[in-house]
GROMACS .gro file of C-alpha atoms in nm:
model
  113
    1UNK     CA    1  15.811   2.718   5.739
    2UNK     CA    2  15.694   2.673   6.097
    3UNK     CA    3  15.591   2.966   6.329
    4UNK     CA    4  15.713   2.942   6.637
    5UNK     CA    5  15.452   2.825   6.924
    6UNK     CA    6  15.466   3.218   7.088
    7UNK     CA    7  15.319   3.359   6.765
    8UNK     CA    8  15.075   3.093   6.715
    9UNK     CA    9  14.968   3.149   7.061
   10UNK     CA   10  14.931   3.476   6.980
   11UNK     CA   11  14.722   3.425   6.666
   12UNK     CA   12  14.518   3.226   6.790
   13UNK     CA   13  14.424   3.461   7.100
   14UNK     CA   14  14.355   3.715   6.831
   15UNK     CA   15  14.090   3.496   6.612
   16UNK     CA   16  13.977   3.403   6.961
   17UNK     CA   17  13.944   3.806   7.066
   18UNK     CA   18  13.788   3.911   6.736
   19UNK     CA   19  13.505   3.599   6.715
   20UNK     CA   20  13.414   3.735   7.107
   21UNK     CA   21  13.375   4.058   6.977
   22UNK     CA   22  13.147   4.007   6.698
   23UNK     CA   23  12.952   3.774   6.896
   24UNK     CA   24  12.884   4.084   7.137
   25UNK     CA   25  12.833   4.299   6.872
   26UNK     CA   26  12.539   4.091   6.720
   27UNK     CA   27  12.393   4.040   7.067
   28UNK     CA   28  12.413   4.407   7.113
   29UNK     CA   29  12.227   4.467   6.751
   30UNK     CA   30  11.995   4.210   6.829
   31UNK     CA   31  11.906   4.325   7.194
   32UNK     CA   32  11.859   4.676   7.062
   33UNK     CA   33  11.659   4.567   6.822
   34UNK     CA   34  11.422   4.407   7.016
   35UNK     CA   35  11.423   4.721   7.300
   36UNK     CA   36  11.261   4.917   6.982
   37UNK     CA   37  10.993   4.666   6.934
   38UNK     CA   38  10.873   4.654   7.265
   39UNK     CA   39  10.900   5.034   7.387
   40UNK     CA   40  10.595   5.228   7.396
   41UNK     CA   41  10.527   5.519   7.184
   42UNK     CA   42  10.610   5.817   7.328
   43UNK     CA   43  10.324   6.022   7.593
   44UNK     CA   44  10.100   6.292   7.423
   45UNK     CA   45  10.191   6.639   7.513
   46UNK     CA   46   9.816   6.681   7.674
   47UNK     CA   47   9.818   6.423   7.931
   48UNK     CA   48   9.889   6.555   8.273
   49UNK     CA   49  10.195   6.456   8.462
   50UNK     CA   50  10.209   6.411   8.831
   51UNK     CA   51  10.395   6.665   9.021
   52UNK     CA   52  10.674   6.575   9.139
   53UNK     CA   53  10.739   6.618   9.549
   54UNK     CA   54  10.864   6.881   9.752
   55UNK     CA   55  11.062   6.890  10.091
   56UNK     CA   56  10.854   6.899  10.385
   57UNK     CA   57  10.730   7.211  10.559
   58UNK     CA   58  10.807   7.284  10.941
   59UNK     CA   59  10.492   7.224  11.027
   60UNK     CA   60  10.467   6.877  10.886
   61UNK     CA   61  10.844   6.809  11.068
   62UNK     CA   62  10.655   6.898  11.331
   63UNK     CA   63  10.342   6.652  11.304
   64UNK     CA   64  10.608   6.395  11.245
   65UNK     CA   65  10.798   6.453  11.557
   66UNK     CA   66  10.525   6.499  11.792
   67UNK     CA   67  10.354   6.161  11.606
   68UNK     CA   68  10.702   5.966  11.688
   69UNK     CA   69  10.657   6.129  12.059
   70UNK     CA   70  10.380   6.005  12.119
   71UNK     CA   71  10.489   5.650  11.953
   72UNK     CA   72  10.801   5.628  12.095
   73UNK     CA   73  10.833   5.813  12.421
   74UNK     CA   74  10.951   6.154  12.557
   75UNK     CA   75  11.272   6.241  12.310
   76UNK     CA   76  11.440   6.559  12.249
   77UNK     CA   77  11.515   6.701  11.902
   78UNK     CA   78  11.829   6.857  11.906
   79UNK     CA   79  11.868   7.072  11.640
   80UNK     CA   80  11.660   7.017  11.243
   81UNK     CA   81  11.853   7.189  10.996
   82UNK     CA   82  11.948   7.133  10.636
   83UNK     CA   83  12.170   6.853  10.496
   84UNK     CA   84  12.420   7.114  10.355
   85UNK     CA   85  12.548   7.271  10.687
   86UNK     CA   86  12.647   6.992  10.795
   87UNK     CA   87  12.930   6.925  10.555
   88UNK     CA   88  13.166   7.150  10.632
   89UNK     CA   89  13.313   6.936  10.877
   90UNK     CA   90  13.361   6.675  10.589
   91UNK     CA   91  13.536   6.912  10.322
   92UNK     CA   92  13.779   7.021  10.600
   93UNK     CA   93  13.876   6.662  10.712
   94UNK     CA   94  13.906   6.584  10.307
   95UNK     CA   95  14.156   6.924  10.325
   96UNK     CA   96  14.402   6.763  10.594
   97UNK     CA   97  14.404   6.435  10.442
   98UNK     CA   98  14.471   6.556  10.108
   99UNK     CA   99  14.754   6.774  10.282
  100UNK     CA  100  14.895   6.461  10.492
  101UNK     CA  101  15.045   6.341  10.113
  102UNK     CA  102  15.234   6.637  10.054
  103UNK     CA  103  15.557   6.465  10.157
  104UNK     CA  104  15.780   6.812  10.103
  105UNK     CA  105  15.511   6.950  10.410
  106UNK     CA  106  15.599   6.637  10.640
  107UNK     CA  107  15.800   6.654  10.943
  108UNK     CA  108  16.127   6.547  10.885
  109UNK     CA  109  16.151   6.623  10.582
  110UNK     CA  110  16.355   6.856  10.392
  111UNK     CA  111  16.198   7.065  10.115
  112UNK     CA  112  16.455   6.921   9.845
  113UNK     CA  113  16.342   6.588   9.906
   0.00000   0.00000   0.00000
């Protein structure tokens, strides 16, 4: 008894499948493996660690600016303010697109619809 040429297709993607997938699995044992061997042991609790930065002060926005003045040429700053206030204009454009796909809320449109 013959199987037909779909099932033995099929069969043989399956070996196929399975062989690829131990293959990765060993590479992924053996890789790991080898990450243990070469990783450093772990800092001592006593060592010092470097802090880490802050933002900058006005005054050091303002040693920049007057630096890229004198660099650059006469320029004037607008307005410096944080990166948060500016996104409300974002979350309300998100808002009306987000509303545009409401198809019951578009014109010409009944609410049954």
């Amino acid at each position: 008894m013959t199987l037909p040429i779909t099932v033995q297709i099929y069969l043989l993607a399956a070996v196929v499948s399975f062989a690829v997938a131990g293959l990765i699995h060993l590479l992924v044992v053996t890789l790991d493996a080898t990450r243990r061997r070469e990783v450093s042991p772990p800092l001592a609790v006593d060592q010092p660690t470097t802090p880490r930065p802050t933002a900058p002060t006005p005054a050091q926005v303002a040693a920049i600016s007057a630096a890229l003045n004198e660099v650059l040429g006469s320029y004037r700053i607008v307005r410096i303010e944080t990166a948060e206030r500016g996104h409300t204009w974002v979350s309300g454009a998100r808002a009306a697109q987000h509303d545009s796909h409401h198809l019951a809320r578009s014109p010409g449109r009944s609410p049954s619809q």
